Short mmCIF file of C-alpha atoms in Angstrom, two decimals:
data_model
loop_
_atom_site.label_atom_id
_atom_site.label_comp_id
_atom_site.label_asym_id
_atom_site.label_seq_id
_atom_site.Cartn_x
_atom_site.Cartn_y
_atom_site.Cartn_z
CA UNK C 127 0.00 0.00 0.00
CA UNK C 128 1.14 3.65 -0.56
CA UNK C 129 -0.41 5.87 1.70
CA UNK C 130 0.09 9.44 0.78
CA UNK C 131 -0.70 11.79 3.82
CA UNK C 132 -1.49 15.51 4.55
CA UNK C 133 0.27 16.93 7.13
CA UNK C 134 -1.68 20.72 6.80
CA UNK C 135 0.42 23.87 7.57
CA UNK C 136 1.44 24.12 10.48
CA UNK C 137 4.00 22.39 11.94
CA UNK C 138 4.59 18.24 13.02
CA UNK C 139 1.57 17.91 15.15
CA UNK C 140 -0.89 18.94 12.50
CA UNK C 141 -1.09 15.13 10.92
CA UNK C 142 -4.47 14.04 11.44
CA UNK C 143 -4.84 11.08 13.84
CA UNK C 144 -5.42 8.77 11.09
CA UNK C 145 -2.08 9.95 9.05
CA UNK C 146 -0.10 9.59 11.85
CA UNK C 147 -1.65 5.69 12.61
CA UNK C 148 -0.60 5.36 8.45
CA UNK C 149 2.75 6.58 8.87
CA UNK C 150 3.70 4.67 12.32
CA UNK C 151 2.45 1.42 10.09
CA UNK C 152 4.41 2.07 7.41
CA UNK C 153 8.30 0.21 6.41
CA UNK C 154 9.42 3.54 4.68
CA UNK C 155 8.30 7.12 4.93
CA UNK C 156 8.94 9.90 2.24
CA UNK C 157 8.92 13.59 2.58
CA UNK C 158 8.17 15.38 -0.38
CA UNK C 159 10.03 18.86 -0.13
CA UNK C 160 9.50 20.75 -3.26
CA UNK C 161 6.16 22.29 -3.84
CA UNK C 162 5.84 23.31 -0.32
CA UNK C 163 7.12 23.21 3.29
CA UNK C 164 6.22 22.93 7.00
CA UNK C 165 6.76 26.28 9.02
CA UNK C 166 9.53 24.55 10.70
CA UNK C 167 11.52 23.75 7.72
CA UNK C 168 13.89 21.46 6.61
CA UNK C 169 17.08 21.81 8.94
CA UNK C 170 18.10 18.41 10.35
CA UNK C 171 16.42 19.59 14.23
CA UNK C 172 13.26 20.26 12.29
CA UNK C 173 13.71 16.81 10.47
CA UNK C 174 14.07 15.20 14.03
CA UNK C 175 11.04 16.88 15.81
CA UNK C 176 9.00 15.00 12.86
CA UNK C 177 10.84 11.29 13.25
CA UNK C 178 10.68 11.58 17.21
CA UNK C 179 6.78 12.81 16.60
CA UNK C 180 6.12 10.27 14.01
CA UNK C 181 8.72 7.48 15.42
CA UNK C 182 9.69 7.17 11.97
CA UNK C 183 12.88 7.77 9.88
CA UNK C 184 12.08 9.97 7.43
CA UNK C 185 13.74 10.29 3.69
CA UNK C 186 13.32 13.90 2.14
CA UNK C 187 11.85 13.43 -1.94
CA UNK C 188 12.88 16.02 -3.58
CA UNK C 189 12.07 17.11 -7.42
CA UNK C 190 14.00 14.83 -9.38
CA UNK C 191 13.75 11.98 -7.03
CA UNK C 192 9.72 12.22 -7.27
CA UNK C 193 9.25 12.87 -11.00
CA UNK C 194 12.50 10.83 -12.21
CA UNK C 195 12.39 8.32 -9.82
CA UNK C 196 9.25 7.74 -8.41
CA UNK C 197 9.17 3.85 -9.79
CA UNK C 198 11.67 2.87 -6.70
CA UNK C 199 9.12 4.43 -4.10
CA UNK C 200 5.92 2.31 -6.04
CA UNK C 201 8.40 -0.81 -6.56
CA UNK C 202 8.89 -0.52 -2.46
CA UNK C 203 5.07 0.04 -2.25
CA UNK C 204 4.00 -3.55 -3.66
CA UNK C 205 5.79 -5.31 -0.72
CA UNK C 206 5.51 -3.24 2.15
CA UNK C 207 3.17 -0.13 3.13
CA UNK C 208 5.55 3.22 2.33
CA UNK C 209 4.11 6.46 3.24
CA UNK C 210 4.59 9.53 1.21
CA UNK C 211 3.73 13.19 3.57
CA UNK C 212 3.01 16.30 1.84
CA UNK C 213 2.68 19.34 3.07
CA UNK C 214 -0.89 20.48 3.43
CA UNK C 215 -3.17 18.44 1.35
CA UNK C 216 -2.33 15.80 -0.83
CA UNK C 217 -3.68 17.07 -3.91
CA UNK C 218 -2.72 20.49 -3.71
CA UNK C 219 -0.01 19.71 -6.41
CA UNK C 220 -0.57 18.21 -9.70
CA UNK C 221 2.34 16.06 -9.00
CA UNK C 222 0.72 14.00 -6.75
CA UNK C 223 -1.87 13.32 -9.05
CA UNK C 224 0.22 12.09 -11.64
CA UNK C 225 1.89 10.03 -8.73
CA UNK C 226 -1.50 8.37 -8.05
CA UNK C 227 -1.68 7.65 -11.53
CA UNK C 228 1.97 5.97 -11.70
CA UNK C 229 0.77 3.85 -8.90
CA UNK C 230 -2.33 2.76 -10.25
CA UNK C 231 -0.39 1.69 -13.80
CA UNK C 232 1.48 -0.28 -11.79
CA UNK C 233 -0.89 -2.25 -9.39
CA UNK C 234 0.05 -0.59 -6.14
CA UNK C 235 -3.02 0.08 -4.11
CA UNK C 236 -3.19 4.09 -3.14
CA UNK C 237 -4.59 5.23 0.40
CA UNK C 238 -5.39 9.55 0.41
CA UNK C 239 -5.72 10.38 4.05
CA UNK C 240 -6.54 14.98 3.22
CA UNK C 241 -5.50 17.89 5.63
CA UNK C 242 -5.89 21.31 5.51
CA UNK C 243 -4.14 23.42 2.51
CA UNK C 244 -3.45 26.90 1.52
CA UNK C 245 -6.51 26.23 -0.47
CA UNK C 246 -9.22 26.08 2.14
CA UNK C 247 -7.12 27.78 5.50
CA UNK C 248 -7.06 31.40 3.16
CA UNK C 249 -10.84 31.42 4.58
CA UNK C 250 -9.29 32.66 7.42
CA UNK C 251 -8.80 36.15 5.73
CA UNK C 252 -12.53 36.78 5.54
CA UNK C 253 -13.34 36.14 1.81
CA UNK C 254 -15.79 33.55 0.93
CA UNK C 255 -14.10 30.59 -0.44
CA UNK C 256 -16.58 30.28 -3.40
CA UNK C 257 -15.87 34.05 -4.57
CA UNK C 258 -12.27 33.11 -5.52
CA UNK C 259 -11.61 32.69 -9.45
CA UNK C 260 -8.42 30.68 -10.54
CA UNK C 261 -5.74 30.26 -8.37
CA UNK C 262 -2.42 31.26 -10.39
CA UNK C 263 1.15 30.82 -9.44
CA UNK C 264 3.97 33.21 -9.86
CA UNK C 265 6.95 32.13 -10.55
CA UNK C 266 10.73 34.19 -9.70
CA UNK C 267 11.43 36.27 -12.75
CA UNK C 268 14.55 35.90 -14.33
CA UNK C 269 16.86 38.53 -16.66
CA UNK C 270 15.54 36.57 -19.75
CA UNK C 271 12.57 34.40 -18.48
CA UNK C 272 9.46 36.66 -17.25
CA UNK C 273 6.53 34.80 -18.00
CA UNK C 274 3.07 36.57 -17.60
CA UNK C 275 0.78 33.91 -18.31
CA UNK C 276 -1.36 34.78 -15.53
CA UNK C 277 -2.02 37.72 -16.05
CA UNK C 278 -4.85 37.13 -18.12
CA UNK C 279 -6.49 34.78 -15.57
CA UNK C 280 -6.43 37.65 -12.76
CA UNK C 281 -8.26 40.20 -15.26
CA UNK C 282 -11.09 36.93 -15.64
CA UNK C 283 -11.30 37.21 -12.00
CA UNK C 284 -11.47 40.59 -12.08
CA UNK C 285 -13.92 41.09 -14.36
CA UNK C 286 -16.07 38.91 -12.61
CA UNK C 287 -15.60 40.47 -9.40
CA UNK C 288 -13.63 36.92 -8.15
CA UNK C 289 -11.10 37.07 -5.66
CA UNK C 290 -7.70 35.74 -6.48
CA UNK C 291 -5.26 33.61 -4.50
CA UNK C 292 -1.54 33.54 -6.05
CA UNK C 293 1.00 30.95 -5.16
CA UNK C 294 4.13 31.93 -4.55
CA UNK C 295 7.34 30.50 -6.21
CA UNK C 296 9.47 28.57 -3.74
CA UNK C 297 13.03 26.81 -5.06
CA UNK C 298 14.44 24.27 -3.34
CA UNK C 299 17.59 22.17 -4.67
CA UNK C 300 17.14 23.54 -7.89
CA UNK C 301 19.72 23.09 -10.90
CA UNK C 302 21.56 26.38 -11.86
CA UNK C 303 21.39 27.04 -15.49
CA UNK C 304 24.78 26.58 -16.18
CA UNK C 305 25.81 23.64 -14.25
CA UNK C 306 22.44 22.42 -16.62
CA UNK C 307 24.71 23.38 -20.35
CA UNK C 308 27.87 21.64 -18.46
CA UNK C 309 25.92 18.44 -17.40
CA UNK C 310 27.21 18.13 -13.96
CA UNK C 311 24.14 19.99 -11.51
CA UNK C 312 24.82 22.54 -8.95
CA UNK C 313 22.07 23.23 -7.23
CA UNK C 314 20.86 27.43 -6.36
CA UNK C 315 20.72 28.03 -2.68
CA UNK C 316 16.94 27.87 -1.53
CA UNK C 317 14.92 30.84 -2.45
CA UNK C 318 10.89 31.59 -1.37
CA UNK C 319 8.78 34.35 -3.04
CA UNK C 320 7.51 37.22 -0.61
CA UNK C 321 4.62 38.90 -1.01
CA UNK C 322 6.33 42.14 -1.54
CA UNK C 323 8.20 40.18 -4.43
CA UNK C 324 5.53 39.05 -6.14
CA UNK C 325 3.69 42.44 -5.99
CA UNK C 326 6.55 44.24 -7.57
CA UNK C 327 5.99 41.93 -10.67
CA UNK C 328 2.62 41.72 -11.27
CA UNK C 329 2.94 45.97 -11.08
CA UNK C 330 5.60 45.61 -13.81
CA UNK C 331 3.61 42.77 -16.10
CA UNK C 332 0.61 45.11 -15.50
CA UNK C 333 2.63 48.18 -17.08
CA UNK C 334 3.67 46.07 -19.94
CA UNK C 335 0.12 44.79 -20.59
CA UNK C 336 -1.89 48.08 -19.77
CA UNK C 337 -4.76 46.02 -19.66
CA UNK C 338 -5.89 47.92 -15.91
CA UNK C 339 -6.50 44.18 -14.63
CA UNK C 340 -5.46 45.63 -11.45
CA UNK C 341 -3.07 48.69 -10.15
CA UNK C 342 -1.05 50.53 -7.11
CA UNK C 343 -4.07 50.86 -5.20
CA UNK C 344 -5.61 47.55 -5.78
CA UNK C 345 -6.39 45.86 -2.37
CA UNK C 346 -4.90 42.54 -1.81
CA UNK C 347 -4.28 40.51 1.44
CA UNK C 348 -1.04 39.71 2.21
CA UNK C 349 -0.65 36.24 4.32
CA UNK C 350 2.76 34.55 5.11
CA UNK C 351 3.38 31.09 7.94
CA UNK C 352 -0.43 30.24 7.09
CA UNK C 353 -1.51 28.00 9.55
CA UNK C 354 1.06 28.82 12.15
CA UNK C 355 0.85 30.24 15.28
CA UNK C 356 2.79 33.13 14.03
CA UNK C 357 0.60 33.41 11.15
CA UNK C 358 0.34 37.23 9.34
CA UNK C 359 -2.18 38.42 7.54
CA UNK C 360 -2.09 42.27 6.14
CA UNK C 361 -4.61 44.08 3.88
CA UNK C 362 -4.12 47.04 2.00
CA UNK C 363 -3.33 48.64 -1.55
CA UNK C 364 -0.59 46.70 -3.68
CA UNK C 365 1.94 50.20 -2.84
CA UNK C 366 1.20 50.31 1.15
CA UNK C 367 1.88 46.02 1.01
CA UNK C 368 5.36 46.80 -0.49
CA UNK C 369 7.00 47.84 2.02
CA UNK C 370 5.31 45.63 4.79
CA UNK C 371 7.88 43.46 6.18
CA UNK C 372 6.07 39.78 6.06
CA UNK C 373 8.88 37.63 7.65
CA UNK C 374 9.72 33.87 7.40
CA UNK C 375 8.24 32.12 4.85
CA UNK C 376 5.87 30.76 3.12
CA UNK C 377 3.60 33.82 1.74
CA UNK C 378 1.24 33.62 -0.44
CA UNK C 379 -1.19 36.85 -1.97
CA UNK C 380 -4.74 37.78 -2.51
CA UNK C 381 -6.20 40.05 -4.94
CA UNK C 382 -9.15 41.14 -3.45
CA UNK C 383 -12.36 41.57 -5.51
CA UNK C 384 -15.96 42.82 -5.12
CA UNK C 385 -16.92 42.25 -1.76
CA UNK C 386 -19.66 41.29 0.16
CA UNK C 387 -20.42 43.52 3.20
CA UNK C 388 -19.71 40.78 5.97
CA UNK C 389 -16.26 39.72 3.52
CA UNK C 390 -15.43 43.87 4.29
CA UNK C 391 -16.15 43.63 8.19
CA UNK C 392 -13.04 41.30 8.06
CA UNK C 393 -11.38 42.96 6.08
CA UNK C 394 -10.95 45.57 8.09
CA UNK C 395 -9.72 43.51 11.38
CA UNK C 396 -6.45 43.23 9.05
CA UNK C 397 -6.08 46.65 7.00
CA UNK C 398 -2.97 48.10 7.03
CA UNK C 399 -2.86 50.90 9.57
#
């Protein structure tokens, strides 16, 4: 069996009672550690706090070692039960999907056990979770990459009045370019959006476009360490969020959209002063 578990946002003790009876069943446990992270990180004390919590050891999947050599992890699976824990909910990455579906192919028997994600804990900002349009990600520009693909989805949203979540870029044991051309990888230190990041380039794929999907004084909601007890959550116009100081990661940003009065009742407990 492959069980692949949620462990929400938070920090070790968010597994769900049933993930953690998985995992302590389980001959090998996996921890994938690419399309998001725990509050706590990945530093080998944090790594420890989840073994001693979980009473398992615990090998960290990255990238290439999930979508390049996932087949090792399912061969594992049709003899013994292997867990695989992502961070919030299972299916909050298409990866994991197409995992599911590499399992299946090959006759391993898949187990989901959910937790909270970024997906369903933003309702903690006030905004209805059905007035949110599609959920775009934003990825680190580069000098000659800059893609703006998104941009159309947000003016969709807007035009409809939808709220809009973005998903932050986060890299983590990522390839440099040029250890890429010489075919021996060096990997970038790890590097994690901010909100104030991603602000400054949707303001400068918004100048290119001039399409007035959304502007300086556009509110938006600021969140970063969702889930946590140190959790921060700031409203206000894209120019005031700027220079907000957000802290640790993970952030993530909302462009706000027609609101109901109740959704602007909240939305005031977190304006920017």
């Amino acid at each position: 069996m492959l069980y692949i578990v949620g462990l929400g946002l938070g920090d070790e003790r968010d597994i769900t009672v049933r993930g953690l009876d998985a995992v302590r069943r389980c001959a090998k446990v996996y921890m994938e550690a690419y399309t998001s992270l725990l509050s706590l990180g990945l530093d080998p004390a944090s790594l420890a706090n989840l073994e001693k919590m979980y009473g398992k050891e615990i090998t960290v999947a990255d990238r290439e070692m999930v979508e390049e050599r996932a087949d090792q992890m399912l061969t594992e699976a049709k003899d013994a039960d292997v867990a695989f824990l992502v961070v919030g909910d299972p299916f909050g990455a298409t990866t994991h999907t197409d995992l599911v579906v590499r399992a299946r192919d090959m006759g391993v028997e898949v187990k989901v056990i959910h937790n909270a994600s970024v997906m369903n804990a933003v309702g903690i900002c006030g905004l209805q979770l059905y007035r949110y349009g599609e959920t775009i990600s934003i990825p680190f520009f580069t000098e000659t990459w800059r893609p703006d693909s998104f941009y159309e989805k947000i003016q969709n949203s807007r035009r409809l009045g939808l709220h809009t979540l973005c998903l932050l870029d986060i890299r983590v044991k990522e390839p440099t370019l040029e250890s890429l051309c010489r075919g021996k990888k060096v990997y970038e230190p790890p590097r994690f959006m901010t909100v104030n990041t991603a602000i400054s380039q949707l303001l400068e794929v918004e100048e290119l476009h001039g399409g007035s999907a959304y502007g300086p004084d556009s509110l938006c909601m600021g969140v970063a360490r969702l889930g946590s007890d140190d959790q921060k959550i700031v409203a206000g116009p894209m120019k005031k969020l700027l220079d907000v100081d957000f802290g640790a990661p993970l952030h993530c940003l909302i462009i706000v959209g027609e609101t109901h009065p109740v959704e602007q009742e909240m939305l005031e407990f977190y304006m920017i002063k």
